[in-house]
Short mmCIF file of C-alpha atoms in Angstrom, two decimals:
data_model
loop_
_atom_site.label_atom_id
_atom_site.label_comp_id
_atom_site.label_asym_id
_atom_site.label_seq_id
_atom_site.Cartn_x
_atom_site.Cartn_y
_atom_site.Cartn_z
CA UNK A 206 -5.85 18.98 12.66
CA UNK A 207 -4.43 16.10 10.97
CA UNK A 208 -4.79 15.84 6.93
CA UNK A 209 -5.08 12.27 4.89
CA UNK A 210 -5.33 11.67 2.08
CA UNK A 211 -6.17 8.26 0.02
CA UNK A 212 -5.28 7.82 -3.36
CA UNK A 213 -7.83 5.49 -5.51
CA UNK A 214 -6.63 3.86 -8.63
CA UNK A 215 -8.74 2.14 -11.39
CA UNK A 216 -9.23 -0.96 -10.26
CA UNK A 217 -8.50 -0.69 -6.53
CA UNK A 218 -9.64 -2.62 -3.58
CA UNK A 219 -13.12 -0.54 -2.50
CA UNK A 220 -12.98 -1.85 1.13
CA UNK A 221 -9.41 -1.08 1.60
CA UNK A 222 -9.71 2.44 0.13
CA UNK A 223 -13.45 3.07 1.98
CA UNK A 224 -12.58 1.64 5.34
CA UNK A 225 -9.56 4.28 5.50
CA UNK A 226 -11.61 6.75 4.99
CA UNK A 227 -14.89 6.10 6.94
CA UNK A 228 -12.55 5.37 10.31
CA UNK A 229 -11.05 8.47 9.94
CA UNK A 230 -13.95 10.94 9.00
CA UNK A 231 -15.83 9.05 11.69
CA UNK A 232 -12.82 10.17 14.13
CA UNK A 233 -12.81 13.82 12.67
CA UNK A 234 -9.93 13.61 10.74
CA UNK A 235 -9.96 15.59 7.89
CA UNK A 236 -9.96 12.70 4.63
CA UNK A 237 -9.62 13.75 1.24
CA UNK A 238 -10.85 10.98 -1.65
CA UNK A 239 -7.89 11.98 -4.19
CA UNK A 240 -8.20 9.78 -7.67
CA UNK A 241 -5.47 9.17 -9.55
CA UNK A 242 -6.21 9.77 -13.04
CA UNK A 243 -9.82 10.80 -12.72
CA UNK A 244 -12.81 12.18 -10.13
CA UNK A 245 -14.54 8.52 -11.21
CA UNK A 246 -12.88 5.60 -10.09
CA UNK A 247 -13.94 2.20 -11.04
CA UNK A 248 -13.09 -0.09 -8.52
CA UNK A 249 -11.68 -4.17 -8.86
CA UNK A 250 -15.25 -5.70 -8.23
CA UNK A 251 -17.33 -2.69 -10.16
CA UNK A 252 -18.15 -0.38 -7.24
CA UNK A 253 -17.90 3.29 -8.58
CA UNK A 254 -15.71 5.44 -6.35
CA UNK A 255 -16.53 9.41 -6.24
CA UNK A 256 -13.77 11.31 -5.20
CA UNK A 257 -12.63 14.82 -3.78
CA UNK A 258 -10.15 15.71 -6.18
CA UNK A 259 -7.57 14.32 -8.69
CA UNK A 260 -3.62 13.98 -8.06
CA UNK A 261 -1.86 16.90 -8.08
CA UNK A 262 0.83 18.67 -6.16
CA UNK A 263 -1.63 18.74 -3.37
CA UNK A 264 -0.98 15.45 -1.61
CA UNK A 265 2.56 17.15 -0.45
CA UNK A 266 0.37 19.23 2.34
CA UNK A 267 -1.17 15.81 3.84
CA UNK A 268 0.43 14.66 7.10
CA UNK A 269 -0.45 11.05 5.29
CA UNK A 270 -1.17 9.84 2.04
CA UNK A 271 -2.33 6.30 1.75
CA UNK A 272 -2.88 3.51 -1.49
CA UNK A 273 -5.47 0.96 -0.77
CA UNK A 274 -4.58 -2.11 -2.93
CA UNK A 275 -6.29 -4.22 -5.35
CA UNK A 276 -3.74 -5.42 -8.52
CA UNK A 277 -4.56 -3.13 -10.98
CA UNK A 278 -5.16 -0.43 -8.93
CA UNK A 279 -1.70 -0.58 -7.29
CA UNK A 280 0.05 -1.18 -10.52
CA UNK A 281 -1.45 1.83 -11.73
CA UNK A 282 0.04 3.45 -8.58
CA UNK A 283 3.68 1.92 -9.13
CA UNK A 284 4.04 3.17 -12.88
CA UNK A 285 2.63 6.78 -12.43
CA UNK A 286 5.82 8.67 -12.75
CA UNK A 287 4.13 11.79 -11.28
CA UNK A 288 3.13 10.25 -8.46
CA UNK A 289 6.15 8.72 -7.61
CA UNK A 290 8.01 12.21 -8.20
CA UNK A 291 5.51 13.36 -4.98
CA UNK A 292 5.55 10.49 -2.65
CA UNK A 293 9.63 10.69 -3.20
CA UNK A 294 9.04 14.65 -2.48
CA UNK A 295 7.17 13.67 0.50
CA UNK A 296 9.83 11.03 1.84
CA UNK A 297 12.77 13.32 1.48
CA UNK A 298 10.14 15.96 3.82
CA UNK A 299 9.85 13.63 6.10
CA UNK A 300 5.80 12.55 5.66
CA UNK A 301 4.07 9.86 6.50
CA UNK A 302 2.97 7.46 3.76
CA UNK A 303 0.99 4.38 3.40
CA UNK A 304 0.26 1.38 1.64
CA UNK A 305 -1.38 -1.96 1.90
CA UNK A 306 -2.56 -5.20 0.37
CA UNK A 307 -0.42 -5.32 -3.27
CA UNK A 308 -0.14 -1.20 -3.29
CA UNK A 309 3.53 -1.39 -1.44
CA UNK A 310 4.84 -2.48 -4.94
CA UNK A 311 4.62 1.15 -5.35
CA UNK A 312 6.31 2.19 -2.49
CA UNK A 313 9.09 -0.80 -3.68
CA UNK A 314 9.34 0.86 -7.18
CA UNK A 315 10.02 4.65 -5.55
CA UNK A 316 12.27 3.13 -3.64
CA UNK A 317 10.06 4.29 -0.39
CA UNK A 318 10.71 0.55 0.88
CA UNK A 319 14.93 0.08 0.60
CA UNK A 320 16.35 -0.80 3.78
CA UNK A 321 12.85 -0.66 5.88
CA UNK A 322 10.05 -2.81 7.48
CA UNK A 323 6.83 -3.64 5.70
CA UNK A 324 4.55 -6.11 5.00
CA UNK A 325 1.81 -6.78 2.21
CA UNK A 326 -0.34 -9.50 0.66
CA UNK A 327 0.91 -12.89 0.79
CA UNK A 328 2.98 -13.23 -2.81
CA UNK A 329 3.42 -9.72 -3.56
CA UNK A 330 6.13 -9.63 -1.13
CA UNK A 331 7.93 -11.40 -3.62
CA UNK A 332 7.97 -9.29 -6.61
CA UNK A 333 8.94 -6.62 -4.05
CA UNK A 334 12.04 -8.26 -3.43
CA UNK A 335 12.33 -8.25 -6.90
CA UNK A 336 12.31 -4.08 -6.80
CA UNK A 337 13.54 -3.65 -3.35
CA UNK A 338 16.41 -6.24 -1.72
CA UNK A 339 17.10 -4.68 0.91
CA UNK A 340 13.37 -4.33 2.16
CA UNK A 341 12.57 -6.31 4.95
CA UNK A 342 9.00 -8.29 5.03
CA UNK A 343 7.19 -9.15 8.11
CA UNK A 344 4.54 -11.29 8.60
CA UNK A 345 2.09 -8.59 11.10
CA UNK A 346 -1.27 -7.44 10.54
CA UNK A 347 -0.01 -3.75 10.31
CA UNK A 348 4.06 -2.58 9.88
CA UNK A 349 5.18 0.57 11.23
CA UNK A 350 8.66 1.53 10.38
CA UNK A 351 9.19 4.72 12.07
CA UNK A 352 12.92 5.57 10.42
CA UNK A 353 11.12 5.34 7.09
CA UNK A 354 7.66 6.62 8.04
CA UNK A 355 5.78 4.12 6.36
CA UNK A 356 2.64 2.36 7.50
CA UNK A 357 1.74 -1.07 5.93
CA UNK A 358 -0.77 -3.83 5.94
CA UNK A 359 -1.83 -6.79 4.96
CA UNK A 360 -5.38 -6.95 2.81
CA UNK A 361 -9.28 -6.26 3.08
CA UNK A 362 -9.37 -8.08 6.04
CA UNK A 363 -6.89 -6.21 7.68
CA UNK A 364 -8.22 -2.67 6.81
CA UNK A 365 -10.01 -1.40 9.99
CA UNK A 366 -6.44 -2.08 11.40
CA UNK A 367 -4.39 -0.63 8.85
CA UNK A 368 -7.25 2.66 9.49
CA UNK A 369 -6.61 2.66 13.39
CA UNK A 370 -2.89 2.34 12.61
CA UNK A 371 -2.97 5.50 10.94
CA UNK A 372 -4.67 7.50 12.94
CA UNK A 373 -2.39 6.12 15.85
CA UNK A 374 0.69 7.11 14.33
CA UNK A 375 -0.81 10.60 13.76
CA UNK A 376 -1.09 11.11 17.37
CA UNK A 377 -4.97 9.82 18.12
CA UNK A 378 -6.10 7.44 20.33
CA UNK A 379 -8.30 4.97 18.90
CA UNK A 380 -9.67 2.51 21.97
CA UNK A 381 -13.04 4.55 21.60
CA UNK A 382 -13.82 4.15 17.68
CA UNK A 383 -12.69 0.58 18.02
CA UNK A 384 -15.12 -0.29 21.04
CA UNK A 385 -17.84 1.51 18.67
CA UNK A 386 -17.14 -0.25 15.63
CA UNK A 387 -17.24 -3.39 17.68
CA UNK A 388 -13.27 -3.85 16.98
CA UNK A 389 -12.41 -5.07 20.55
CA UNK A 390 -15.02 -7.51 20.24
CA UNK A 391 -13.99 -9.27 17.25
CA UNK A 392 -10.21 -8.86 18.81
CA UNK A 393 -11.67 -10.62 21.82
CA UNK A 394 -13.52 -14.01 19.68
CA UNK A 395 -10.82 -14.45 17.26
CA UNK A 396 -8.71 -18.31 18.47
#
């Protein structure tokens, strides 16, 4: 079975960070609330986040490990020098990661991002370039790059996506949990 795991900052984006997990647990995948710093996690609009664990050495066994975004919460992400020691670890294995909303600064500033495909929220794409030249931004709701094995997405709105994208790449189909979270029906009314 597939492990994930989602790493919440102080002051992250809740519905980012919630929505990855509740898709997957709701799927059976097994989805481990890691904080960063701290079992409590205050999140960007004062929603109290209870996690599994804290950080450690752990998040190398995940087939995925995945930053919800928020500003604070991913620059806490992008200057944690431990964490960026593992998610390098876990590039150089080969590992899925993931990131969306402001949280692929991160990825920009392990250098996670150089010569592959992402995308982000509107703006932050440009302090990325900052950090990361050679990255390439697209405009889609969700990025794949395969060669780089990194997942990215957009903002709040785009979380149930950014979920389902995840659990796609790990191998699951996902046209059942969408038509039960009503997720081909909003597909369908959106002009």
């Amino acid at each position: 079975m597939a492990k994930v795991a989602v790493v919440f900052a102080p002051g992250c984006e809740e519905v980012e960070g919630l929505t990855i997990v509740d898709v997957l647990r709701r799927m059976g995948i097994d989805t481990t609330m890691v904080g960063l710093e701290d079992i409590h996690v205050p999140g960007a609009h004062g929603i109290e986040l209870t996690c599994d664990e804290i950080m450690s050495d752990q998040l190398l066994d995940y087939d995925v490990v995945a930053f919800p975004g928020g500003r604070g919460g991913a620059q806490k992400l992008r200057d944690n020098d431990e964490l960026m020691k593992l998610m390098q670890k876990r590039n150089a294995e080969n590992k899925w990661d993931a990131a969306m909303c402001a949280a692929p600064i991160a990825l920009a500033r392990y250098g996670l991002l150089d010569n592959h495909n992402y995308t982000c929220f509107p703006g932050i794409n440009e302090e990325i370039a900052k950090v990361a030249p050679t990255a390439n931004f697209e405009t889609d709701i969700t990025v794949v790059d395969n060669d780089g094995k990194i997942i990215t997405s957009r903002g709040p709105a785009t979380a149930l996506a950014f979920a389902y994208q995840i659990a796609e790449v790990l191998g699951y189909n996902t046209d059942e949990i969408k038509h039960e979270m009503l997720y081909d029906y909003l597909m369908l009314q959106k002009k």
